[in-house]
Each structure stands twice: as C-alpha cells, then as structure tokens.
Amino acid sequence: MRLRPGVRFQDGTPFNASSVLANVERWRSVPSGRAQLGDLLVDAPRPDLVRFILPAPDPDFPQRLASPRLGIVSPRAIAAAAGGPLDASRLPESGTGPFELRERSRDRLLLARNTSWWGTERGLGPGVDQIELRVVPDPQERLALLHDGSVRVAELGAEGLRAARQDPLLTVIPDGLGAERSVRGIPAGEPAPSLNAVWLTGIDGG
C-alpha cells in the first residue's frame, strides 16, 4: 500500500509507514484486531510504502483492512497507552480524519469539522460541520427518534429494521442501520447504498 503524502495526525505527527507499523502491532495485541488481520507479515521498505504479506490470496483482505476496528491513531497515543487501552479523552487529537472530538459525556459524543484536514483542500469535504452520536438504549425509542427526525441514522435491531422497511419515510442501510430518506446520498425510491457513501447529519450510537 502506497501512503498518501503530506498527511499528518491532528497532533502534528506525520502519517507514514512507521506509524502504520505501530498501529499493526496495536491491532495484533487485541483479539478483534487479530481476527481482522489474520495470519500475515507486515514490513515497510520505504517511508511511503507498507507491504502486507499474506500466506495465500485473500480477495476480502482490503475490506477487512478498512474495518473501523482497525482505525489508525497517532503513535503518540499508542505510546501514551503503554500497552493498555487507548484513552480518547486524554488524547483526542489522535486521528487523521475530517472530524475531531469536541465534546464527550456518558451518553453523547460531538464531532466537529477538523479545519486542518488534508482532504478539504482536495475538495473531499466534509459535507457537514458536526456529527452528534447519542446513546439511546431502547430500540423502540431509537425508531421513534428516527421517525420524527430527531436523528438521521440509528441502529434499530431486527424488529426496528422490519418497521423501517415498511415506512415510506425511512430506509435501511446494508450495514443494518435505519436512516431517514432525507439523508444526503439516499435518494427516495432507490436502494440504499453502503453507510460509507452517506454524509451523516446525526447518528444514534445506541
């Protein structure tokens, strides 16, 4: 994999092959990461190149590597964790993405536009200024919030997804989430795309 040049983590650390290798070791330290990676070797012959060497061809590997469970974080955050779990509240500026953590409470996260994100100058967005993630334990309440427009995307569970499929104002994203038809990227009357193709204006993270 050739790495995009000129990218930095929000804490100023360069994104390069050594930072990817540090994250690979972090992924390997937890069962979920080992399950996503499988059996492979990883090295970095150049600062802008990372090689993943698999024991056999695996057409699903790029998809597994793109899993949110394998998010890239700054090596500073990995070092600060000292082998333990990462503490996002201690080092919130650890990613390379278009949003940064602005507020955090027990049942709510607020992500705001990262004004220094490398993709903005290339016309990649982000398409919204803020994303709010709320924790609502009751799936029926999540469905009601989705229906009245209080949230745009919600995890609904099997029963809620069945109700969403029958509601002309809602749709179902293949990742198992319900969404309002008004969410940009989901035209009414057409099959819903993957969540990766949707700009979100609100998420229920329950």
PDB file of N, CA and C in Angstrom, residues 27 29 49 103 136 205-206:
ATOM      1  N   TRP A  27      -3.006  -3.443  16.763  1.00  0.00           N
ATOM      2  CA  TRP A  27      -4.114  -4.309  16.357  1.00  0.00           C
ATOM      3  C   TRP A  27      -3.860  -5.752  16.782  1.00  0.00           C
ATOM      4  N   SER A  29      -2.425  -6.818  19.277  1.00  0.00           N
ATOM      5  CA  SER A  29      -2.439  -7.012  20.732  1.00  0.00           C
ATOM      6  C   SER A  29      -3.830  -7.308  21.275  1.00  0.00           C
ATOM      7  N   LEU A  49       5.577   3.417   1.926  1.00  0.00           N
ATOM      8  CA  LEU A  49       5.112   2.123   1.418  1.00  0.00           C
ATOM      9  C   LEU A  49       5.037   1.100   2.557  1.00  0.00           C
ATOM     10  N   GLU A 103     -16.872  17.398  22.135  1.00  0.00           N
ATOM     11  CA  GLU A 103     -17.482  17.218  23.455  1.00  0.00           C
ATOM     12  C   GLU A 103     -17.708  15.729  23.698  1.00  0.00           C
ATOM     13  N   VAL A 136     -28.929   5.754  23.079  1.00  0.00           N
ATOM     14  CA  VAL A 136     -30.324   5.573  23.497  1.00  0.00           C
ATOM     15  C   VAL A 136     -30.546   4.063  23.598  1.00  0.00           C
ATOM     16  N   GLY A 205     -25.866   6.382  18.339  1.00  0.00           N
ATOM     17  CA  GLY A 205     -24.884   5.329  18.515  1.00  0.00           C
ATOM     18  C   GLY A 205     -25.308   4.246  19.482  1.00  0.00           C
ATOM     19  N   GLY A 206     -26.593   4.194  19.880  1.00  0.00           N
ATOM     20  CA  GLY A 206     -27.004   3.193  20.858  1.00  0.00           C
ATOM     21  C   GLY A 206     -26.959   1.796  20.339  1.00  0.00           C
TER      22      GLY A 206
END
